[in-house]
Coordinates of C-alpha atoms in Angstrom, one line a residue:
Chain A
M1 CA 12.6 -15.2 -3.8
L2 CA 10.6 -15.5 -0.6
N3 CA 13.4 -13.6 1.2
Y4 CA 13.3 -10.9 -1.4
T5 CA 9.5 -10.6 -1.2
I6 CA 9.6 -10.4 2.6
R7 CA 12.3 -7.8 2.6
R8 CA 10.4 -5.7 0.1
L9 CA 7.1 -6.1 2.1
L10 CA 8.8 -5.0 5.3
F11 CA 10.1 -1.8 3.6
T12 CA 6.5 -0.8 2.7
I13 CA 5.5 -0.4 6.4
P14 CA 7.8 2.5 7.2
T15 CA 7.1 4.0 3.8
L16 CA 3.4 4.0 4.4
L17 CA 3.7 5.3 7.9
F18 CA 6.0 8.1 6.7
I19 CA 3.7 9.1 3.8
S20 CA 0.6 9.0 6.1
F21 CA 2.5 11.3 8.5
I22 CA 3.4 13.7 5.8
I23 CA -0.1 13.9 4.5
F24 CA -1.4 14.3 8.1
L25 CA 1.1 17.0 8.9
L26 CA 0.6 18.9 5.6
L27 CA -3.1 19.1 6.2
D28 CA -2.7 19.9 9.9
L29 CA -0.1 22.6 9.7
A30 CA -2.0 24.4 7.0
P31 CA -3.3 27.8 8.0
N32 CA -6.9 26.9 7.4
D33 CA -9.9 26.9 9.7
P34 CA -12.5 24.1 9.4
T35 CA -15.1 26.5 10.8
G36 CA -14.3 29.1 8.2
N37 CA -17.2 28.1 6.0
L38 CA -19.8 28.4 8.8
P39 CA -22.0 31.5 9.1
M40 CA -20.4 34.7 10.6
T41 CA -23.1 34.8 13.3
I42 CA -21.6 32.0 15.2
T43 CA -19.8 33.4 18.3
P44 CA -16.1 32.6 18.9
D45 CA -16.7 30.4 22.0
V46 CA -19.3 28.2 20.0
R47 CA -16.7 28.0 17.2
E48 CA -14.2 26.7 19.7
K49 CA -16.6 24.1 20.9
I50 CA -17.2 23.0 17.3
R51 CA -13.5 22.7 16.7
E52 CA -13.3 20.5 19.9
S53 CA -16.1 18.3 18.7
L54 CA -14.3 17.8 15.5
G55 CA -11.4 16.4 17.6
L56 CA -9.1 19.4 17.1
G57 CA -8.5 20.1 20.8
Q58 CA -5.7 17.5 21.2
P59 CA -2.0 17.8 20.4
I60 CA -0.9 16.6 17.0
H61 CA 0.8 13.4 17.8
I62 CA -2.3 12.1 19.7
R63 CA -4.5 13.0 16.8
Y64 CA -2.1 11.3 14.3
F65 CA -2.1 8.2 16.5
K66 CA -5.9 8.2 16.7
W67 CA -6.2 8.6 12.9
C68 CA -3.8 5.7 12.4
V69 CA -5.9 3.5 14.6
Q70 CA -9.0 4.5 12.8
F71 CA -7.6 4.0 9.4
F72 CA -5.5 0.8 9.9
V73 CA -7.6 -1.0 12.5
N74 CA -11.2 0.2 12.7
E75 CA -11.9 0.6 9.0
P76 CA -10.5 -2.8 7.9
L77 CA -12.4 -4.4 10.7
N78 CA -15.5 -2.7 9.6
I79 CA -15.1 -3.9 6.0
V80 CA -14.6 -7.5 7.3
E81 CA -17.7 -7.1 9.4
Q82 CA -19.8 -5.8 6.6
Y83 CA -18.5 -8.4 4.2
F84 CA -19.0 -11.5 6.3
D85 CA -21.9 -10.1 8.3
I86 CA -20.3 -10.8 11.7
T87 CA -19.5 -8.7 14.8
I88 CA -15.9 -8.6 16.0
G89 CA -15.5 -7.3 19.6
Q90 CA -17.7 -4.4 20.6
G91 CA -18.8 -3.7 17.0
D92 CA -19.0 0.0 17.7
R93 CA -15.8 1.6 16.7
L94 CA -14.9 5.2 16.0
R95 CA -14.6 5.6 12.2
V96 CA -13.0 8.4 10.2
S97 CA -16.0 10.6 9.4
S98 CA -16.3 13.4 6.9
W99 CA -16.8 16.9 8.3
S100 CA -19.2 18.0 5.7
T101 CA -21.5 15.0 5.4
R102 CA -20.9 13.5 8.8
S103 CA -20.9 10.0 7.3
P104 CA -18.0 7.6 7.5
V105 CA -15.4 8.3 4.8
G106 CA -15.2 4.6 4.1
D107 CA -18.9 4.5 3.0
L108 CA -18.4 7.6 0.8
I109 CA -15.4 5.9 -0.9
A110 CA -17.2 2.6 -1.3
E111 CA -20.1 4.5 -3.0
R112 CA -17.8 6.2 -5.5
M113 CA -15.4 3.4 -6.2
P114 CA -17.4 1.4 -8.9
Q115 CA -17.6 4.4 -11.3
T116 CA -13.9 5.1 -11.2
L117 CA -13.0 1.4 -11.4
W118 CA -15.2 0.9 -14.4
V119 CA -13.8 3.9 -16.4
V120 CA -10.2 3.6 -15.3
G121 CA -10.1 -0.2 -15.5
M122 CA -11.7 -0.4 -19.0
S123 CA -9.5 2.4 -20.4
Y124 CA -6.3 0.7 -19.0
V125 CA -7.2 -2.7 -20.4
I126 CA -8.1 -1.2 -23.8
G127 CA -5.0 0.8 -23.8
I128 CA -2.8 -2.2 -23.2
L129 CA -4.6 -4.2 -25.9
I130 CA -4.0 -1.5 -28.4
A131 CA -0.4 -0.7 -27.3
V132 CA 1.1 -4.1 -27.3
P133 CA 0.4 -5.1 -31.0
I134 CA 1.4 -1.6 -32.1
G135 CA 4.6 -1.6 -30.2
V136 CA 5.5 -5.1 -31.5
Y137 CA 4.8 -4.3 -35.1
S138 CA 6.5 -0.9 -35.0
A139 CA 9.7 -2.4 -33.6
Y140 CA 9.6 -5.3 -36.1
R141 CA 9.3 -3.0 -39.0
Q142 CA 11.5 -0.2 -37.6
Y143 CA 11.4 3.0 -39.7
S144 CA 8.6 1.8 -41.9
W145 CA 5.7 4.1 -42.5
F146 CA 3.7 2.2 -39.9
D147 CA 6.4 2.8 -37.3
Q148 CA 6.7 6.5 -38.3
T149 CA 3.0 7.0 -37.9
G150 CA 2.8 5.0 -34.7
T151 CA 5.6 6.9 -33.1
F152 CA 4.1 10.2 -34.1
V153 CA 0.7 9.3 -32.9
S154 CA 2.0 8.0 -29.6
M155 CA 4.1 11.2 -29.2
V156 CA 1.0 13.3 -29.8
G157 CA -1.1 11.1 -27.4
F158 CA 1.5 11.4 -24.8
S159 CA 1.9 15.2 -25.1
V160 CA -1.7 16.3 -25.4
P161 CA -3.1 16.5 -21.9
T162 CA -6.3 14.5 -21.2
F163 CA -8.3 17.6 -20.3
F164 CA -7.8 18.9 -23.9
T165 CA -8.5 15.6 -25.7
G166 CA -11.6 15.1 -23.5
V167 CA -12.9 18.6 -24.2
L168 CA -12.1 18.3 -27.9
M169 CA -14.0 15.0 -28.1
I170 CA -17.0 16.6 -26.4
V171 CA -16.9 19.5 -28.9
I172 CA -16.7 17.1 -31.9
F173 CA -18.9 14.2 -30.9
S174 CA -21.4 15.8 -28.6
V175 CA -21.7 19.4 -29.8
Y176 CA -21.2 19.1 -33.6
L177 CA -22.2 15.4 -34.3
G178 CA -24.4 14.7 -31.3
W179 CA -23.4 11.0 -31.2
F180 CA -22.5 10.6 -27.5
P181 CA -23.8 12.3 -24.4
S182 CA -21.3 14.9 -23.0
K183 CA -22.1 14.0 -19.4
Y184 CA -21.7 10.6 -17.8
D185 CA -24.8 9.5 -15.9
T186 CA -23.7 7.5 -13.0
L187 CA -27.2 6.7 -11.8
H188 CA -27.9 4.7 -15.0
V189 CA -28.6 1.1 -14.3
V190 CA -28.1 -1.6 -17.0
T191 CA -31.3 -3.7 -17.1
D192 CA -31.9 -4.6 -20.7
W193 CA -30.2 -4.3 -24.2
E194 CA -31.2 -0.6 -24.7
S195 CA -29.8 0.6 -21.4
F196 CA -26.7 -1.4 -22.1
V197 CA -26.2 0.4 -25.4
F198 CA -26.7 3.7 -23.5
Q199 CA -24.1 2.6 -21.0
V200 CA -21.6 1.8 -23.8
R201 CA -22.4 5.1 -25.6
Q202 CA -21.7 7.2 -22.5
S203 CA -18.5 5.3 -21.6
I204 CA -17.0 5.5 -25.1
M205 CA -15.6 9.1 -24.7
P206 CA -14.1 9.0 -21.2
V207 CA -12.7 5.5 -21.8
S208 CA -11.2 6.4 -25.1
V209 CA -9.6 9.6 -23.8
L210 CA -7.8 7.7 -21.1
A211 CA -7.1 4.7 -23.3
L212 CA -5.4 6.9 -25.9
F213 CA -3.1 8.3 -23.2
N214 CA -2.3 4.9 -21.7
A215 CA -1.8 3.3 -25.1
S216 CA 0.7 5.9 -26.2
T217 CA 2.8 5.6 -23.1
I218 CA 2.8 1.8 -23.1
S219 CA 3.4 1.4 -26.8
R220 CA 6.6 3.6 -26.5
F221 CA 7.9 1.2 -23.9
M222 CA 6.8 -1.8 -25.8
R223 CA 8.6 -0.6 -29.0
A224 CA 11.8 0.2 -27.1
S225 CA 11.8 -3.1 -25.3
M226 CA 11.2 -5.1 -28.5
L227 CA 14.0 -3.2 -30.3
D228 CA 16.4 -4.1 -27.5
N229 CA 15.6 -7.8 -27.8
L230 CA 15.4 -8.1 -31.6
N231 CA 19.1 -7.7 -32.0
Q232 CA 20.1 -10.2 -29.3
D233 CA 22.0 -13.4 -30.0
Y234 CA 19.3 -15.8 -28.9
V235 CA 17.0 -14.4 -31.7
R236 CA 19.7 -15.3 -34.3
T237 CA 20.0 -18.7 -32.7
A238 CA 16.3 -19.2 -32.9
R239 CA 16.3 -18.2 -36.6
A240 CA 19.3 -20.4 -37.3
K241 CA 17.4 -23.4 -35.8
G242 CA 14.8 -22.9 -38.5
M243 CA 12.0 -21.5 -36.4
T244 CA 9.4 -19.6 -38.4
E245 CA 9.5 -15.8 -38.2
R246 CA 6.2 -15.9 -36.4
I247 CA 7.4 -18.1 -33.6
V248 CA 10.6 -16.1 -33.3
V249 CA 8.9 -12.8 -32.9
L250 CA 5.7 -13.7 -31.1
V251 CA 7.1 -16.3 -28.7
H252 CA 10.8 -15.7 -28.2
V253 CA 11.1 -12.0 -28.5
L254 CA 7.7 -10.9 -27.3
R255 CA 8.0 -13.0 -24.1
N256 CA 11.3 -11.4 -23.2
S257 CA 10.2 -7.9 -24.2
L258 CA 7.1 -8.1 -22.0
I259 CA 9.2 -8.3 -18.8
P260 CA 9.9 -4.6 -18.4
V261 CA 6.6 -3.7 -20.0
V262 CA 4.7 -5.6 -17.3
T263 CA 6.4 -3.6 -14.6
V264 CA 5.6 -0.4 -16.4
I265 CA 2.0 -1.5 -16.7
A266 CA 1.9 -2.2 -12.9
L267 CA 3.6 1.1 -12.0
G268 CA 1.2 3.0 -14.3
I269 CA -2.0 1.8 -12.6
P270 CA -1.9 4.3 -9.6
Q271 CA -1.0 7.1 -11.9
V272 CA -4.0 6.3 -14.0
F273 CA -6.1 6.8 -10.9
G274 CA -4.5 10.2 -10.4
G275 CA -5.0 11.1 -14.0
A276 CA -8.7 10.0 -13.8
I277 CA -9.2 12.9 -11.5
I278 CA -9.0 15.2 -14.5
T279 CA -11.1 13.0 -16.8
E280 CA -13.8 12.6 -14.2
Q281 CA -13.9 16.4 -14.0
V282 CA -14.2 16.7 -17.8
F283 CA -17.1 14.2 -18.2
S284 CA -18.7 14.9 -14.8
I285 CA -18.3 11.4 -13.5
N286 CA -18.8 11.3 -9.8
G287 CA -16.0 8.9 -8.9
L288 CA -13.1 9.1 -6.5
G289 CA -11.5 12.1 -8.2
A290 CA -14.7 14.1 -8.0
L291 CA -15.0 13.2 -4.4
L292 CA -11.5 14.5 -3.8
I293 CA -12.2 17.7 -5.5
Q294 CA -15.4 18.1 -3.6
G295 CA -13.6 17.5 -0.3
I296 CA -10.8 19.9 -1.2
Q297 CA -13.3 22.7 -2.1
G298 CA -15.3 22.1 1.1
A299 CA -12.1 21.9 3.3
D300 CA -13.2 18.5 4.4
I301 CA -9.9 17.4 5.9
P302 CA -10.6 13.8 7.1
L303 CA -12.0 13.0 3.6
V304 CA -9.1 14.5 1.8
Q305 CA -6.6 12.9 4.2
T306 CA -8.0 9.5 3.7
L307 CA -8.4 9.7 -0.1
T308 CA -4.9 11.1 -0.6
F309 CA -3.6 8.3 1.6
I310 CA -5.5 5.7 -0.4
F311 CA -3.9 7.0 -3.6
A312 CA -0.5 6.6 -1.8
V313 CA -1.3 3.1 -0.7
L314 CA -2.2 2.2 -4.3
I315 CA 1.2 3.6 -5.5
V316 CA 3.1 1.7 -2.8
F317 CA 1.1 -1.5 -3.4
F318 CA 1.7 -1.5 -7.2
N319 CA 5.3 -0.7 -6.8
L320 CA 5.5 -3.8 -4.6
I321 CA 3.7 -5.8 -7.2
A322 CA 6.0 -4.5 -9.9
D323 CA 9.1 -5.4 -8.0
I324 CA 7.9 -8.9 -7.1
L325 CA 6.7 -9.5 -10.7
Y326 CA 10.0 -8.4 -12.0
G327 CA 11.7 -10.8 -9.6
I328 CA 9.5 -13.7 -10.7
L329 CA 9.9 -12.9 -14.4
D330 CA 13.6 -12.1 -14.5
P331 CA 15.5 -14.2 -12.0
R332 CA 18.7 -12.2 -12.6
I333 CA 17.6 -9.2 -10.6
R334 CA 16.7 -11.0 -7.4
Y335 CA 19.5 -10.0 -5.1
D336 CA 19.4 -12.8 -2.6
Chain B
M1 CA 56.9 25.4 -42.9
T2 CA 55.3 22.1 -43.9
D3 CA 51.6 21.8 -44.0
V4 CA 51.4 18.5 -42.2
T5 CA 48.8 19.8 -39.8
S6 CA 46.5 20.8 -42.6
D7 CA 44.9 17.4 -43.1
I8 CA 44.2 17.0 -39.3
R9 CA 40.6 18.1 -38.7
P10 CA 40.3 21.2 -36.5
A11 CA 39.5 20.5 -32.9
R12 CA 35.8 20.3 -32.3
S13 CA 34.1 20.8 -29.0
Q14 CA 31.7 18.3 -27.6
W15 CA 28.8 20.7 -28.0
A16 CA 29.5 21.2 -31.7
D17 CA 29.2 17.4 -32.2
V18 CA 26.0 17.4 -30.2
W19 CA 24.6 20.2 -32.3
D20 CA 25.5 18.4 -35.5
Q21 CA 23.7 15.3 -34.3
F22 CA 20.7 17.3 -33.0
K23 CA 20.3 18.9 -36.5
T24 CA 19.8 15.4 -38.1
H25 CA 16.7 14.8 -36.0
R26 CA 14.0 16.5 -38.0
G27 CA 11.3 16.4 -35.3
A28 CA 13.7 17.9 -32.8
V29 CA 14.6 20.8 -35.1
M30 CA 11.0 21.5 -35.9
G31 CA 10.1 21.3 -32.2
M32 CA 12.9 23.7 -31.3
G33 CA 11.8 26.1 -34.0
F34 CA 8.2 26.0 -32.9
F35 CA 9.2 26.5 -29.2
V36 CA 11.3 29.5 -30.0
F37 CA 8.5 30.8 -32.2
V38 CA 6.0 30.4 -29.3
C39 CA 8.4 32.1 -26.8
L40 CA 8.9 35.0 -29.2
L41 CA 5.2 35.3 -29.9
V42 CA 4.2 35.5 -26.2
A43 CA 7.1 37.8 -25.4
I44 CA 6.7 40.3 -28.3
G45 CA 3.1 39.6 -29.3
P46 CA 1.4 41.8 -26.6
Y47 CA 3.4 44.8 -27.9
L48 CA 2.2 44.3 -31.5
W49 CA -1.4 43.2 -30.7
T50 CA -2.2 45.9 -28.2
L51 CA -5.7 45.0 -27.2
D52 CA -5.8 44.6 -23.4
P53 CA -6.7 41.0 -22.6
N54 CA -9.0 42.2 -19.8
F55 CA -10.7 44.9 -21.7
I56 CA -14.5 44.1 -21.5
D57 CA -16.6 45.0 -24.6
I58 CA -19.9 43.4 -23.7
R59 CA -21.5 44.3 -27.1
A60 CA -19.0 42.1 -28.8
K61 CA -19.4 39.0 -26.7
N62 CA -19.2 35.4 -27.9
Q63 CA -18.0 36.4 -31.4
S64 CA -16.6 34.0 -33.9
P65 CA -13.2 34.7 -35.4
S66 CA -13.2 38.0 -37.5
M67 CA -10.8 40.6 -38.7
L68 CA -11.2 42.6 -35.5
H69 CA -10.8 39.5 -33.2
P70 CA -8.8 36.9 -35.1
L71 CA -9.7 34.1 -32.5
G72 CA -13.1 35.5 -31.5
T73 CA -14.2 36.8 -28.1
D74 CA -15.4 35.3 -24.8
Q75 CA -18.6 35.8 -22.9
L76 CA -17.6 39.3 -21.7
G77 CA -16.3 40.4 -25.1
R78 CA -12.6 40.1 -24.2
D79 CA -10.4 39.3 -27.2
T80 CA -9.3 35.7 -27.2
F81 CA -6.1 36.2 -29.1
S82 CA -4.7 38.7 -26.6
Q83 CA -5.8 36.5 -23.8
V84 CA -4.0 33.5 -25.3
L85 CA -0.9 35.7 -25.7
A86 CA -1.1 36.9 -22.1
G87 CA -1.9 33.4 -20.9
G88 CA 1.1 32.0 -22.7
R89 CA 3.4 34.3 -20.9
V90 CA 2.3 33.0 -17.5
S91 CA 2.2 29.3 -18.6
L92 CA 5.6 29.4 -20.1
L93 CA 7.1 31.4 -17.2
V94 CA 5.6 28.8 -14.7
G95 CA 7.0 26.0 -16.9
V96 CA 10.5 27.5 -17.0
V97 CA 10.8 28.6 -13.4
A98 CA 9.3 25.4 -12.0
M99 CA 11.6 23.4 -14.2
A100 CA 14.6 25.4 -13.0
L101 CA 13.6 24.8 -9.4
S102 CA 13.1 21.1 -9.8
L103 CA 16.4 20.8 -11.7
L104 CA 18.3 22.7 -9.0
L105 CA 16.8 20.5 -6.3
G106 CA 17.3 17.3 -8.2
T107 CA 20.9 18.1 -9.2
F108 CA 21.7 19.1 -5.7
I109 CA 20.3 16.0 -4.1
G110 CA 21.6 13.7 -6.9
V111 CA 25.2 15.1 -6.6
L112 CA 25.2 14.9 -2.8
A113 CA 23.9 11.3 -2.9
G114 CA 26.3 10.2 -5.5
Y115 CA 29.4 12.0 -4.2
F116 CA 29.1 11.5 -0.5
K117 CA 28.6 7.9 0.4
R118 CA 27.4 8.7 3.9
L119 CA 24.4 10.7 2.6
D120 CA 23.5 8.2 -0.2
G121 CA 21.3 5.8 1.7
A122 CA 19.3 8.5 3.4
L123 CA 18.8 10.7 0.3
M124 CA 17.8 7.8 -1.9
R125 CA 15.2 6.6 0.6
L126 CA 13.9 10.2 0.7
T127 CA 13.7 10.1 -3.1
D128 CA 11.8 6.8 -3.0
L129 CA 9.4 8.2 -0.5
F130 CA 8.7 11.2 -2.6
L131 CA 8.2 8.9 -5.6
A132 CA 5.5 7.1 -3.7
L133 CA 3.6 10.2 -2.9
P134 CA 0.3 10.7 -4.9
L135 CA 1.4 13.9 -6.6
L136 CA -1.7 15.4 -8.2
P137 CA -3.9 15.0 -5.1
L138 CA -1.1 16.4 -3.0
L139 CA -0.6 19.4 -5.3
L140 CA -4.3 20.1 -5.1
V141 CA -4.2 19.9 -1.4
M142 CA -1.2 22.1 -1.1
I143 CA -2.8 24.8 -3.3
M144 CA -6.1 24.6 -1.5
L145 CA -4.4 25.0 1.9
F146 CA -1.8 27.7 1.3
R147 CA -3.6 29.7 -1.3
D148 CA -5.2 32.3 0.9
T149 CA -2.1 32.9 3.1
L150 CA 0.2 33.5 0.2
R151 CA -2.4 35.7 -1.5
A152 CA -2.5 37.8 1.6
A153 CA 1.3 37.9 1.8
F154 CA 2.3 38.6 -1.8
G155 CA -0.8 39.8 -3.6
P156 CA -3.2 37.5 -5.6
E157 CA -1.0 37.0 -8.7
T158 CA 2.5 36.7 -7.3
G159 CA 1.3 34.6 -4.3
I160 CA -0.4 32.0 -6.6
F161 CA 2.6 32.1 -8.9
L162 CA 5.1 31.4 -6.1
L163 CA 2.8 28.7 -4.7
I164 CA 2.4 26.9 -8.0
V165 CA 6.0 27.1 -9.0
F166 CA 7.1 25.9 -5.6
A167 CA 4.6 23.1 -5.5
I168 CA 5.5 21.8 -9.0
G169 CA 9.2 22.1 -8.3
I170 CA 9.1 20.3 -5.0
T171 CA 7.1 17.3 -6.5
S172 CA 9.1 16.8 -9.7
W173 CA 12.8 16.6 -8.8
M174 CA 13.0 12.9 -8.1
N175 CA 13.8 11.6 -11.6
T176 CA 16.5 14.1 -12.1
A177 CA 18.1 13.2 -8.7
R178 CA 18.1 9.5 -9.6
I179 CA 19.7 10.0 -13.0
V180 CA 22.3 12.5 -11.7
R181 CA 23.2 10.2 -8.9
G182 CA 23.8 7.3 -11.2
D183 CA 26.0 9.4 -13.5
V184 CA 28.0 10.8 -10.5
L185 CA 28.6 7.3 -9.2
A186 CA 30.0 6.3 -12.6
L187 CA 32.1 9.5 -12.8
K188 CA 33.6 9.0 -9.4
E189 CA 35.4 5.9 -10.6
Q190 CA 37.1 7.7 -13.5
E191 CA 40.8 8.5 -13.4
F192 CA 40.6 12.3 -13.8
V193 CA 38.6 12.4 -10.5
L194 CA 41.3 10.4 -8.8
A195 CA 44.0 12.8 -10.3
A196 CA 42.1 15.8 -9.0
Q197 CA 41.7 14.2 -5.6
S198 CA 45.4 13.4 -5.5
I199 CA 46.3 17.1 -5.8
G200 CA 44.1 17.9 -2.9
T201 CA 41.0 19.4 -4.6
P202 CA 38.4 20.1 -1.9
P203 CA 34.9 18.5 -2.4
Y204 CA 33.2 21.8 -3.2
R205 CA 35.6 22.6 -6.1
M206 CA 35.6 19.0 -7.2
I207 CA 31.8 19.1 -7.6
M208 CA 31.8 22.5 -9.3
R209 CA 34.7 22.0 -11.6
H210 CA 34.6 18.3 -12.5
I211 CA 31.3 16.6 -11.6
I212 CA 28.7 19.2 -12.6
P213 CA 30.0 19.9 -16.1
N214 CA 30.1 16.2 -16.8
V215 CA 26.5 15.5 -15.8
M216 CA 25.2 18.4 -17.8
S217 CA 23.7 16.1 -20.6
P218 CA 21.2 14.2 -18.4
I219 CA 20.3 17.4 -16.7
M220 CA 19.5 19.1 -20.1
V221 CA 17.3 16.2 -21.1
S222 CA 15.5 16.4 -17.8
A223 CA 15.1 20.1 -18.3
T224 CA 13.1 19.7 -21.5
L225 CA 10.9 17.0 -20.0
G226 CA 10.6 19.2 -16.9
I227 CA 9.2 22.1 -18.9
A228 CA 6.6 19.9 -20.5
N229 CA 5.6 18.4 -17.2
A230 CA 5.4 21.8 -15.5
I231 CA 3.2 23.3 -18.2
I232 CA 0.9 20.3 -18.2
T233 CA 0.7 20.3 -14.4
E234 CA -0.1 24.0 -14.2
S235 CA -2.8 23.7 -16.8
A236 CA -4.3 20.7 -15.1
L237 CA -4.4 22.7 -11.8
S238 CA -6.0 25.7 -13.5
F239 CA -8.3 23.4 -15.3
L240 CA -9.5 21.9 -12.0
G241 CA -10.2 25.4 -10.8
L242 CA -7.3 25.5 -8.3
G243 CA -4.8 27.6 -10.2
F244 CA -4.6 31.3 -11.0
P245 CA -7.7 33.5 -10.5
S246 CA -9.9 33.9 -13.6
D247 CA -9.1 37.5 -14.4
F248 CA -5.5 36.4 -14.7
P249 CA -5.4 34.3 -17.9
T250 CA -3.2 31.2 -18.3
W251 CA -3.8 28.5 -20.9
G252 CA -5.3 26.1 -18.5
R253 CA -7.5 28.7 -17.0
L254 CA -8.7 29.9 -20.5
L255 CA -9.6 26.2 -21.3
F256 CA -11.4 25.8 -18.1
D257 CA -13.4 29.0 -18.5
S258 CA -14.3 28.2 -22.1
T259 CA -15.7 24.7 -21.3
N260 CA -18.7 26.4 -19.8
F261 CA -19.6 27.9 -23.2
M262 CA -18.9 24.8 -25.2
T263 CA -22.3 24.6 -26.9
L264 CA -22.5 28.3 -27.4
N265 CA -19.0 29.0 -28.7
P266 CA -17.2 25.7 -29.4
E267 CA -14.2 27.2 -31.2
R268 CA -13.1 28.9 -28.1
V269 CA -11.9 25.8 -26.3
I270 CA -9.6 24.9 -29.3
W271 CA -7.1 27.8 -29.0
P272 CA -5.7 27.5 -25.5
G273 CA -5.8 23.7 -25.7
L274 CA -4.0 23.8 -29.0
A275 CA -1.4 26.1 -27.6
I276 CA -0.7 23.8 -24.6
S277 CA -0.6 20.7 -26.8
L278 CA 1.6 22.1 -29.5
T279 CA 4.1 23.6 -27.0
V280 CA 4.3 20.4 -25.0
L281 CA 4.7 18.3 -28.2
S282 CA 7.5 20.6 -29.5
V283 CA 9.3 20.4 -26.1
N284 CA 8.9 16.6 -26.0
Y285 CA 10.4 16.3 -29.5
M286 CA 13.2 18.6 -28.5
G287 CA 13.9 16.3 -25.5
D288 CA 13.9 13.3 -27.8
G289 CA 16.4 14.8 -30.2
L290 CA 18.5 16.1 -27.3
R291 CA 18.6 12.6 -25.7
D292 CA 19.8 11.1 -29.0
A293 CA 22.3 13.9 -29.6
L294 CA 23.8 13.6 -26.1
D295 CA 24.0 9.8 -26.3
P296 CA 27.6 9.1 -27.3
R297 CA 26.7 5.6 -28.6
I298 CA 24.5 7.1 -31.3
R299 CA 26.5 10.3 -32.0
G300 CA 28.9 10.1 -34.9
R301 CA 27.2 7.1 -36.4

């Protein structure tokens, strides 16, 4: 198992380097001028100086190397320094800084992270909590009316894009009924019971939009995996031994069916971050997705590079987690 | 002559069996019916409902549904129904062309990786790397960066169309490639392949004559899922304001434009959203039915 984990870990290093290079190259080769948004009155030689001050004068491989050092060495060291309140080495390192705000990208991201994590995390947890029981019961009573409804609802939840469910919810619950606010106020601080209620009310719509989508994807997998296991021989053995139906389904079958579902859940986490870009736009949540859109519209290349790469790191990291989890849960697939 | 042969069932092709199985899946048949209906509607509709989608009638702005405008009008008095019809053309065209591109790429890479052992490792690592890319952020970045250049080269509409189709195609071929590779690996072990090899069939003809026709079923399932994925992705891009220009309606763009008038004219957001959702739902049902119909373990039961 250790061997397998190490081999898997080693493969992530070239993957991450390659992805960071692709992202860097894509943004760099693009026919796009960072001084394009500046006033027309700036003369060409001043423009050239601005470009140089942004670090664009050097050849591409040197800039890529510098960016790597900034991202993989300087930023982590800074996080450690800030967290433990210590100084390592000089303490004054070059950080990846945004072109439009001139502040370090790391700080911008740290500022936006909590909102995204709250909405995305909540919706994912709720989605799983809904999906697992539905999947289990649908499979146990296959072709019953519950299964038919569940399958239909999950098909709808999986097909209807989140930007439509979000907008539809705003129209129904904010415009017609006036129950929930249509915009998410990120400056809101929970201090007492009333402000907590407000926080819950404003989170209900974004969280339930994402939760519906996640629940429908996961419940399809859960149902399929339960169906695969319910006809296995060990289930018949358990029944023959005189186990109660409850123990057979909820202990024997459920535990085995969760193995593939756990990996699907782990693999889905980064995609949820990606999908949250759209939900954040619908409900005006200023999280990571809104930061990315803002960076894209302002042609803020360092910000976009770093954010896109962070999304890539999330994907690679959760792929790794999924593979290792699968290895732990199902010893048959370790190939060592 | 004796009629011994009369009680032997007539020879049936594989596709007739598939069609028979497909017909038993109620959702799939309904999905296909609806999809064909939507395709016909957006193809023929603009000739029957001749109001120009970009005709501005400012006195009739923000109207609710009426006889004159069955789905109401927008903030400039443009007819929503003809806009939805025109938008559907673009959205479906993007879906089909992007799907075709991604299938072509996926099948090409899958067949190469499965058939030629030397290319397998490299191509599959490439597929893994593409699967690890953050797709939505990258799509947004690609569109932002190349939009102006392509607009200048091909004109505003064709340029964006090519860019979006290319971007979606190049970021969605991976699953097809993996499935096709798996099937090709299994096919290569079959005896008819060995027989074809023994009479000296060159690799090109081998792939065209023997391999590709036998991996058609997973490709067809991928095709339906690909259309759904491409339509959703295009709408998401338009919804984030990074798709087609606003005088060029697509379903995502119409939804995006109407969210600004949600309190004034709330019905307006329903139509384009409903069009996207129902089309994707019908395509997904079709894919489900097709997968069951093409699965020989289920067929004929």
